[in-house]
Structure formats: structure tokens, C-alpha cells
PDB file of C-alpha atoms and ligand atoms in Angstrom:
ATOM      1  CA  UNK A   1      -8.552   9.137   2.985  1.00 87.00           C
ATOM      2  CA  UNK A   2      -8.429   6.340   0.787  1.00 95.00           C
ATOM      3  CA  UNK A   3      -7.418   5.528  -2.706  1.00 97.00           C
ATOM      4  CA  UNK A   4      -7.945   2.639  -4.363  1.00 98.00           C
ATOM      5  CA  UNK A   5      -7.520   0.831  -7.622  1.00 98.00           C
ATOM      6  CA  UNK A   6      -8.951  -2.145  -8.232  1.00 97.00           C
ATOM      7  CA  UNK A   7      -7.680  -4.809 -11.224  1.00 95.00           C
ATOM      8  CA  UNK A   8      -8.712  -8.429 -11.617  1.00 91.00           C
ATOM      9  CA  UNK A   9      -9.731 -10.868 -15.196  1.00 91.00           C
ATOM     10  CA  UNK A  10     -13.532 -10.704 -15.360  1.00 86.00           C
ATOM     11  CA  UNK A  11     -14.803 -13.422 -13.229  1.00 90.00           C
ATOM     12  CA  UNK A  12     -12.492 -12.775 -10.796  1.00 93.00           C
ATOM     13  CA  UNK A  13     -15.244 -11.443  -8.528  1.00 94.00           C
ATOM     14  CA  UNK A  14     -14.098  -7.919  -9.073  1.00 95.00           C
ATOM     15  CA  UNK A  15     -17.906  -6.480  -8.986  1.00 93.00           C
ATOM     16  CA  UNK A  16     -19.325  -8.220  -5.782  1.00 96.00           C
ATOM     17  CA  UNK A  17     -15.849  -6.573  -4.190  1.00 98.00           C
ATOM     18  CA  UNK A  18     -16.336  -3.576  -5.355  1.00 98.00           C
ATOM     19  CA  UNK A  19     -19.867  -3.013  -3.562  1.00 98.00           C
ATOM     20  CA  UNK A  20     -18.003  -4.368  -0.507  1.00 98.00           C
ATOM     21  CA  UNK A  21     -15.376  -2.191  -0.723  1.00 98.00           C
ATOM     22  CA  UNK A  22     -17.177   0.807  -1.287  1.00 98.00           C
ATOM     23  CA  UNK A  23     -19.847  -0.037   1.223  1.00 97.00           C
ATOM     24  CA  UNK A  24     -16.728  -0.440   3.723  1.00 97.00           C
ATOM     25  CA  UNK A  25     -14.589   2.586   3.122  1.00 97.00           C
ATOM     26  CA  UNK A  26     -17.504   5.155   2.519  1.00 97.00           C
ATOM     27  CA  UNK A  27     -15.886   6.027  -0.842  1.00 98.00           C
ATOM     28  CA  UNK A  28     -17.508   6.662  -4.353  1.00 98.00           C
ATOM     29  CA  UNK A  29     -16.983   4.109  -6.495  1.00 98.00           C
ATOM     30  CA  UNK A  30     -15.861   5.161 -10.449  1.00 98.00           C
ATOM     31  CA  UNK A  31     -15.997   2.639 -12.294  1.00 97.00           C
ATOM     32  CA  UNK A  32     -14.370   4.365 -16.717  1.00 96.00           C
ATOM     33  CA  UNK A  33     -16.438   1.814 -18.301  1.00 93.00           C
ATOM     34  CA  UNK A  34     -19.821   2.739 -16.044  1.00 95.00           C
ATOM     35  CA  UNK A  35     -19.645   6.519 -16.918  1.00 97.00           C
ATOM     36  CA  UNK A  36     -18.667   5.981 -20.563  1.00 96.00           C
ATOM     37  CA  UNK A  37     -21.513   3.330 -21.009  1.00 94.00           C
ATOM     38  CA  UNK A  38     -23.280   6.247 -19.766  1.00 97.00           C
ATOM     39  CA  UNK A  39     -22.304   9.013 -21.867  1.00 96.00           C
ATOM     40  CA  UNK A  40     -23.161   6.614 -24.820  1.00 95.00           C
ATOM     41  CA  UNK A  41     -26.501   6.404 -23.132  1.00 96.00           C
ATOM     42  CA  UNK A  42     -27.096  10.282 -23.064  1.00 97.00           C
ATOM     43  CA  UNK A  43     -25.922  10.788 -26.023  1.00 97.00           C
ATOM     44  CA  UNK A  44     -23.413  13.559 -25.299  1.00 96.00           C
ATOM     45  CA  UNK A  45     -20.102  14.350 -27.466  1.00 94.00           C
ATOM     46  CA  UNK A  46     -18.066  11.823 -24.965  1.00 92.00           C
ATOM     47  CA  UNK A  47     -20.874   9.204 -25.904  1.00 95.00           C
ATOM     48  CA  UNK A  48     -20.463   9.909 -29.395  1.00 94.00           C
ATOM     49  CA  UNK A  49     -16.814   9.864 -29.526  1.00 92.00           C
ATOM     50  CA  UNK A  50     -16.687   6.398 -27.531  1.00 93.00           C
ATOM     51  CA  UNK A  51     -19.487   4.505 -29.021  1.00 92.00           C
ATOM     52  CA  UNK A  52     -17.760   2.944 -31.859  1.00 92.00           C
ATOM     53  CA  UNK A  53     -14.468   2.489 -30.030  1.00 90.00           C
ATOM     54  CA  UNK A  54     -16.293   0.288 -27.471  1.00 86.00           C
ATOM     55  CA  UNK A  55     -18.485  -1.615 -29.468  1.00 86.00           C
ATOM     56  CA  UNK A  56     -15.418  -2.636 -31.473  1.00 83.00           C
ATOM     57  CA  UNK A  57     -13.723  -4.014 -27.803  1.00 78.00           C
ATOM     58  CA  UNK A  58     -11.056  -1.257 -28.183  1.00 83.00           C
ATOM     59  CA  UNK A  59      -9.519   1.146 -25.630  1.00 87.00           C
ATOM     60  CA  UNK A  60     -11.004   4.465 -25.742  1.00 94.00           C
ATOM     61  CA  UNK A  61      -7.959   7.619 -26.020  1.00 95.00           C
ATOM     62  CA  UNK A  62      -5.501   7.998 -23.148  1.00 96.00           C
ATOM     63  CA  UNK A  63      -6.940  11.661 -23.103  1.00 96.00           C
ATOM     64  CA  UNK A  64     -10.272  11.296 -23.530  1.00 95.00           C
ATOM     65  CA  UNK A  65     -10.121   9.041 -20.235  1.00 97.00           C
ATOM     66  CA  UNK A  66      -8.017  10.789 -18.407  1.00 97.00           C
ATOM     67  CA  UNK A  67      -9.959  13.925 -19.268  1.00 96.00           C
ATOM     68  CA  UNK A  68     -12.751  12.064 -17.570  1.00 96.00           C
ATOM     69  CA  UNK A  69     -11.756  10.986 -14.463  1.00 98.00           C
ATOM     70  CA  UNK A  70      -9.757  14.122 -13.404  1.00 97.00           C
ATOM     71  CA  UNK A  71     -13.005  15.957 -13.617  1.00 96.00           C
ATOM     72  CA  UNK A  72     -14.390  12.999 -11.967  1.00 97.00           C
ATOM     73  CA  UNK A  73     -12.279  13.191  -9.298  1.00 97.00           C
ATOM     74  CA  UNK A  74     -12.406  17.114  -8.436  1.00 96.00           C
ATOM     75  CA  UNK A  75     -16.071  16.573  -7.502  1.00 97.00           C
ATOM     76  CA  UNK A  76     -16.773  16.340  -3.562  1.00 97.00           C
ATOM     77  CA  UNK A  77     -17.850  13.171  -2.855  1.00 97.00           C
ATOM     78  CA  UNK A  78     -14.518  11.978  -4.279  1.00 97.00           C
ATOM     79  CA  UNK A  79     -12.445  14.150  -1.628  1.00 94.00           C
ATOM     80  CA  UNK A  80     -12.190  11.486   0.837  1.00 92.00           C
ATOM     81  CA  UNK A  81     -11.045   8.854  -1.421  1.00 97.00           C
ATOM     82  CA  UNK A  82     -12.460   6.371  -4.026  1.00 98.00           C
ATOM     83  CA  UNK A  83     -12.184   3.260  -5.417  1.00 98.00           C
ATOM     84  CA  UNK A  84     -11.089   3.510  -9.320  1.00 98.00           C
ATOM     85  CA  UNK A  85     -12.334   0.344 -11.216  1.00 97.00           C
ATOM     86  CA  UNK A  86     -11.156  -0.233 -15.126  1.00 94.00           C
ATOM     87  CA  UNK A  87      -8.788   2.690 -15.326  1.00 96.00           C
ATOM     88  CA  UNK A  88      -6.086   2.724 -15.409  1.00 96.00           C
ATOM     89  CA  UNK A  89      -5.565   0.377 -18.114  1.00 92.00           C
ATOM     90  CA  UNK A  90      -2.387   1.751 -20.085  1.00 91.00           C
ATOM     91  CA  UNK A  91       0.977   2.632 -18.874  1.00 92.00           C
ATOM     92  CA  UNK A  92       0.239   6.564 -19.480  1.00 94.00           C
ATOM     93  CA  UNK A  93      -3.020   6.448 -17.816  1.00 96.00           C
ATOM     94  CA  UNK A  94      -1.339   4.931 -14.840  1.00 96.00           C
ATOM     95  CA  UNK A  95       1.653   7.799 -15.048  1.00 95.00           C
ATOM     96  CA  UNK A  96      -1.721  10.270 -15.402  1.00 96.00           C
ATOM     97  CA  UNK A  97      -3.245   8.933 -12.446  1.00 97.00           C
ATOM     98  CA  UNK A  98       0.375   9.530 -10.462  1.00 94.00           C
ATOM     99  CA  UNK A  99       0.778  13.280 -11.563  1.00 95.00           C
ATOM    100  CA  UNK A 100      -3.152  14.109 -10.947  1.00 95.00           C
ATOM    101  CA  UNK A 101      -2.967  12.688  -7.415  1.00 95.00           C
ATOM    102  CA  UNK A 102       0.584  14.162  -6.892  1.00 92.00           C
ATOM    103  CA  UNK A 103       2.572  14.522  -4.359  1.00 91.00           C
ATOM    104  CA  UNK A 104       0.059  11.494  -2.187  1.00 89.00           C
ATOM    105  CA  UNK A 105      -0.947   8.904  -5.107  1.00 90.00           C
ATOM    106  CA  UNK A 106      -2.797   6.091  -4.639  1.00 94.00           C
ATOM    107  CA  UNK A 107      -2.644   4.002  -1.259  1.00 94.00           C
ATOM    108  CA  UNK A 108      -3.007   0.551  -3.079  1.00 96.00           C
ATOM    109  CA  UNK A 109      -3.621  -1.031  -6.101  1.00 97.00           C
ATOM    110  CA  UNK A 110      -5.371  -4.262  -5.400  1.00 97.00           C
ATOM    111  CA  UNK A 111      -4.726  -7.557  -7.792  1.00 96.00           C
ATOM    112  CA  UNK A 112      -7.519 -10.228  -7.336  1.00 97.00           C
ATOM    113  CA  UNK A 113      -5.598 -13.182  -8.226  1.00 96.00           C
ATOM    114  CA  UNK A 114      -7.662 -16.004  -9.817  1.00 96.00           C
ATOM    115  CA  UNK A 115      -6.203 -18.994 -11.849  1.00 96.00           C
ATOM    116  CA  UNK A 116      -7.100 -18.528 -16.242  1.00 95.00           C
ATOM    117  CA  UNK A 117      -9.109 -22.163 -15.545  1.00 96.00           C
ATOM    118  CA  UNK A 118     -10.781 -20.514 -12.706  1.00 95.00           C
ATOM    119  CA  UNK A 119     -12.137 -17.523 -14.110  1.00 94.00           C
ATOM    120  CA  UNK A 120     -12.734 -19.832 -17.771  1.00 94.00           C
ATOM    121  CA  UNK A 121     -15.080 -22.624 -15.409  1.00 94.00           C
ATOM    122  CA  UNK A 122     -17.121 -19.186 -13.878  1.00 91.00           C
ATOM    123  CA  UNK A 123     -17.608 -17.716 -17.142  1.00 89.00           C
ATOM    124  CA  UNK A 124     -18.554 -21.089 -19.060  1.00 92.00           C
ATOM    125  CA  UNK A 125     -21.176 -21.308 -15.839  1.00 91.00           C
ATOM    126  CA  UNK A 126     -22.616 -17.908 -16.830  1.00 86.00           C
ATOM    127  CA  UNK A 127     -24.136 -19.498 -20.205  1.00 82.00           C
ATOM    128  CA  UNK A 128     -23.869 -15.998 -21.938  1.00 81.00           C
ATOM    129  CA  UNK A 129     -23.825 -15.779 -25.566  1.00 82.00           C
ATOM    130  CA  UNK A 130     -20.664 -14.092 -25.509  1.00 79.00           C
ATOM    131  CA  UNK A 131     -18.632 -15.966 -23.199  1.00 84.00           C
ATOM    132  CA  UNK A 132     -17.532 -19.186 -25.464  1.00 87.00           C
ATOM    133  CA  UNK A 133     -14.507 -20.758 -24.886  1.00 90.00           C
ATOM    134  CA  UNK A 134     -12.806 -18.592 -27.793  1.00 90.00           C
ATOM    135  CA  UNK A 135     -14.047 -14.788 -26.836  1.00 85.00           C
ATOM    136  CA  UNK A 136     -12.924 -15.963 -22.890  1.00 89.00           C
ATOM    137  CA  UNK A 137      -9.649 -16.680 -24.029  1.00 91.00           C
ATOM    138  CA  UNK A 138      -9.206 -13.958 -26.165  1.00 85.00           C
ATOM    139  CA  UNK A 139      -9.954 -11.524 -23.411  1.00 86.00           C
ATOM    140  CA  UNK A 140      -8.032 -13.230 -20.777  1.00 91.00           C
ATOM    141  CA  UNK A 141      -4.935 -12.893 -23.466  1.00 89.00           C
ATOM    142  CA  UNK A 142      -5.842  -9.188 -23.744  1.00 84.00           C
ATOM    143  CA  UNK A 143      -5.759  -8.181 -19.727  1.00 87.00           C
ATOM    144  CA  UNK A 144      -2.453 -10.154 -19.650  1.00 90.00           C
ATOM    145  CA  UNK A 145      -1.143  -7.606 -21.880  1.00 90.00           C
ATOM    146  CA  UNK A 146      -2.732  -4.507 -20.799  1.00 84.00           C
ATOM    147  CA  UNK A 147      -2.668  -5.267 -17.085  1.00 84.00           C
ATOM    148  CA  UNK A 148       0.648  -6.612 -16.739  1.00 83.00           C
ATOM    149  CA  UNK A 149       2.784  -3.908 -16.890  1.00 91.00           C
ATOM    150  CA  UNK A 150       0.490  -1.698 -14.156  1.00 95.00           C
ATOM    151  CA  UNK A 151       1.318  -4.413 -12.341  1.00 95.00           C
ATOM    152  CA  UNK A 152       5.139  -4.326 -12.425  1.00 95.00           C
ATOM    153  CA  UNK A 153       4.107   0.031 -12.505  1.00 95.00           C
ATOM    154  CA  UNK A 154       2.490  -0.198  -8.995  1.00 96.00           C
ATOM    155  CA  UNK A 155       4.411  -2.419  -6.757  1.00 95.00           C
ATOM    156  CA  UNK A 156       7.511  -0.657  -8.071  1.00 94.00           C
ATOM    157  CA  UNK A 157       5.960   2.227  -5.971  1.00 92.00           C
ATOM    158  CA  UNK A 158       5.186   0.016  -3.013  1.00 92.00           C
ATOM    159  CA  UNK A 159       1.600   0.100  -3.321  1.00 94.00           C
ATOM    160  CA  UNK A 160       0.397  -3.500  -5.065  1.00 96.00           C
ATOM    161  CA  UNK A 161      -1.870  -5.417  -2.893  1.00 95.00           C
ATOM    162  CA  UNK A 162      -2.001  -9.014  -4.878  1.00 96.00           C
ATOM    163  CA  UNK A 163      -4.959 -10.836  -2.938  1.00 97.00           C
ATOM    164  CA  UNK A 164      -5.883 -14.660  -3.132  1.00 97.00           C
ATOM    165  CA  UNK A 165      -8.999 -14.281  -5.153  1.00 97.00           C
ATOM    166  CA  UNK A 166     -10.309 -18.020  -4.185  1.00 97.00           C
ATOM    167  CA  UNK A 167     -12.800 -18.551  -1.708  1.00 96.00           C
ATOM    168  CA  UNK A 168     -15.992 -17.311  -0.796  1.00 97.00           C
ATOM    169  CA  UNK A 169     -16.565 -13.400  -1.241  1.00 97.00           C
ATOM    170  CA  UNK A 170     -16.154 -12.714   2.456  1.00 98.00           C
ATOM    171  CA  UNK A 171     -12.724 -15.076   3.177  1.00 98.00           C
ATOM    172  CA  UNK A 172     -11.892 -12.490  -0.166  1.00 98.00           C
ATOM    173  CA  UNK A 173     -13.480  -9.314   1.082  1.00 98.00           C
ATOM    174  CA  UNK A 174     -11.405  -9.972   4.868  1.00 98.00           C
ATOM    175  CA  UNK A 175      -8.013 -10.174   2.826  1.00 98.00           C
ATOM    176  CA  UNK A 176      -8.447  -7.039   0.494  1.00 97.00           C
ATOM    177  CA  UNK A 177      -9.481  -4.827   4.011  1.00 97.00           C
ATOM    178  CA  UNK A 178      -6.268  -6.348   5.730  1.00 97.00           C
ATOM    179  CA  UNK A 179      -4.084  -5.957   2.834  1.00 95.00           C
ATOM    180  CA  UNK A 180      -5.022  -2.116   1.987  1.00 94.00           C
ATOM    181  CA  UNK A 181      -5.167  -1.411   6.045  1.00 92.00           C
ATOM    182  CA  UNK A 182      -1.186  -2.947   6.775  1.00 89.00           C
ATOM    183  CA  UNK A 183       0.042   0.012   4.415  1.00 76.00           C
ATOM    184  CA  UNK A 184      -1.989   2.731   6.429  1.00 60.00           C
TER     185      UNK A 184
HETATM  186  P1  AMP B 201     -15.314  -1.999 -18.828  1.00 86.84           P
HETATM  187  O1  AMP B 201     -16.735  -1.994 -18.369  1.00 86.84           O
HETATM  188  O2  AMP B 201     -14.350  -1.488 -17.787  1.00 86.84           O
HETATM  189  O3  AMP B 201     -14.887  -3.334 -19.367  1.00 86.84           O
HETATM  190  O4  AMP B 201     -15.221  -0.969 -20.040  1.00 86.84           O
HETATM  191  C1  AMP B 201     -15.992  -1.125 -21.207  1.00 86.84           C
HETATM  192  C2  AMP B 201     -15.297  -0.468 -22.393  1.00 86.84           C
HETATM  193  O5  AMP B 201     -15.117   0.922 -22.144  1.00 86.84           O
HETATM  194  C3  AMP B 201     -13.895  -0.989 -22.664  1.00 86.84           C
HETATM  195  O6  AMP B 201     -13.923  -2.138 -23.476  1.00 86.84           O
HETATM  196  C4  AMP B 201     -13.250   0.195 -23.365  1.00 86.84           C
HETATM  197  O7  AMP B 201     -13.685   0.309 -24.702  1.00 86.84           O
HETATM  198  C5  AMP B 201     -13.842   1.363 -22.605  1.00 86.84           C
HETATM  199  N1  AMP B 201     -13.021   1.716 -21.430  1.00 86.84           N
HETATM  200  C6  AMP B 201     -13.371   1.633 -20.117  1.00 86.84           C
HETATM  201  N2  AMP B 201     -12.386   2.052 -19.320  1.00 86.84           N
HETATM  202  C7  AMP B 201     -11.366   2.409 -20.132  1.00 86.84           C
HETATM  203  C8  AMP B 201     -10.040   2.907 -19.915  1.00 86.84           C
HETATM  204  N3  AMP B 201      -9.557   3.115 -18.680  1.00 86.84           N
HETATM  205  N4  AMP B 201      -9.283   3.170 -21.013  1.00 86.84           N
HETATM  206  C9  AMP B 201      -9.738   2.978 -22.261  1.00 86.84           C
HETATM  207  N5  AMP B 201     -10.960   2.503 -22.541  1.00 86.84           N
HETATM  208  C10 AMP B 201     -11.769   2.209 -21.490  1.00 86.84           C
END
């Protein structure tokens, strides 16, 4: 069994890590943003309801999402763990997460820790249209606010895994597997 959360600024190589991880642990991985992307895609009432919120870069109800992944999570593949990637992302989704896992919650929350300049050089790299040098900083300033306190919420409880997020993805990849496997 193994639980996993997985938080990091974009560019911090949270996607190629991801695969790894999931690839590694034989565990599902749920990514909010992938199924709500998806709903929007369908066109069902979820869709509908988070459309607008996520076009306008804005966080989609506490309920709605947690609505979503607890029905996520009863499904079967999920029953030997899973790897949970951009939820939570408020303190009550975190405090959600704690009583739907209850009494076991999650084995680690893992923090891939890469300088602001860092993640700023990748993303100028990119070339996309959206990453200028304003819309990067603006969301770098916006995980510092949302992320920090789930920070401070999960190694309060022990389970914070805060990995060096420089090097290449398999130095990164080696330290996430030893960090999650010292608190089996
Ligand atoms: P992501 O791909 O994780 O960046 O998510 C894309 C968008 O989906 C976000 O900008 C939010 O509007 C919405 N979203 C995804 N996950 C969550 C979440 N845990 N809580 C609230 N909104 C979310």
C-alpha cells in the first residue's frame, strides 16, 4: 500500500516524476486537474460547473473536488495506493484528504524543491506563449501561497518528504523512492 501526494512549482519536473513514480509503485496515478480537464471535455455537469472557474486560473470548490476524488478513490485500481497530483491544494482539502483516508492517511507527501530562478530559466526555455516572465511570476507567487501551508499541514504529521529537485530525472527519481521507502 502506498499513498502518495505529490507537490512541486511547474517546472519542477513534477510530470516526468510522476510517470516514474507510478511506473515504480504500480499505483494509479490521479492527477484533479487531468479528470476535470476531462469532464470539461465530455461535457458533463462537473465539466460545466468547472469550465469557467478554470479558464479564469481559479480554484475550483473545496466540495466539488473533494466530491471527486473520494469517488475516485473508492474505485479498485486505487485500493493499493495512488499517487494524488494537484490536490490537495487548500487547507480543507488537505483536512478532507485526512478524514477520507482515516484512521491510515497518506504515507508521504513529497516536495520537489527547485530554486524560483530555476524553474523561471526552464519555463523561459519552453518558448510558450504563456510563460513570459510576468504570468511565471505570477504563478510562482500563487503556489507560494496555496502550497505553503500543506506544507507546514503535512510534516506536522510526520509525513513531508522535501526532495532536492536538481539534477537529472533519475539522481531525482533515486531520492523520491528512498525518501518515501525510509518511512515504510
Ligand atoms: P492543474 O492541471 O493541476 O494545474 O489544474 C488545472 C486547473 O484545474 C486549476 O487551475 C484549477 O482551476 C483546477 N483544479 C485542479 N485541481 C484542483 C484542486 N485540487 N482544487 C481546486 N481546483 C483545482
Amino acid at each position: 500500500m502506498t499513498r502518495l501526494v505529490i507537490l512541486g512549482k511547474q517546472g519542477a519536473g513534477k510530470g516526468t516524476q510522476c510517470a516514474l513514480l507510478v511506473n515504480h509503485f504500480k499505483i494509479p496515478h490521479i492527477s484533479t486537474g487531468d479528470m476535470l480537464r476531462a469532464a470539461v471535455a465530455e461535457g458533463t455537469e462537473l465539466g460545466l460547473q468547472a469550465k469557467t472557474i478554470m479558464e479564469a486560473g481559479e480554484l475550483v470548490s473545496d466540495d466539488l473536488i473533494l466530491g471527486i476524488v473520494q469517488e475516485r478513490l473508492t474505485q479498485p485500481d486505487a485500493e493499493n495506493g495512488f499517487l494524488l497530483d494537484g490536490f490537495p491544494r487548500t487547507d480543507a482539502q488537505a483536512q478532507g484528504l485526512v478524514e477520507m483516508l482515516a484512521p491510515e492517511g497518506i504515507d508521504m507527501a513529497i516536495d520537489i524543491e527547485v530554486p524560483d530562478a530555476v524553474v523561471t530559466q526552464r519555463m523561459l526555455a519552453r518558448g510558450r506563449d504563456d510563460d513570459t516572465p510576468e504570468a511565471i511570476e505570477r504563478r510562482l507567487h500563487l503556489y507560494q501561497e496555496e502550497t505553503a501551508p500543506l506544507l507546514h499541514f503535512f510534516s506536522s504529521r510526520g509525513a513531508l518528504a522535501a526532495v532536492d529537485g536538481l539534477g537529472t530525472e533519475q539522481e531525482v527519481h533515486s531520492r523520491i523512492i528512498k525518501a518515501v521507502e525510509s518511512r515504510d
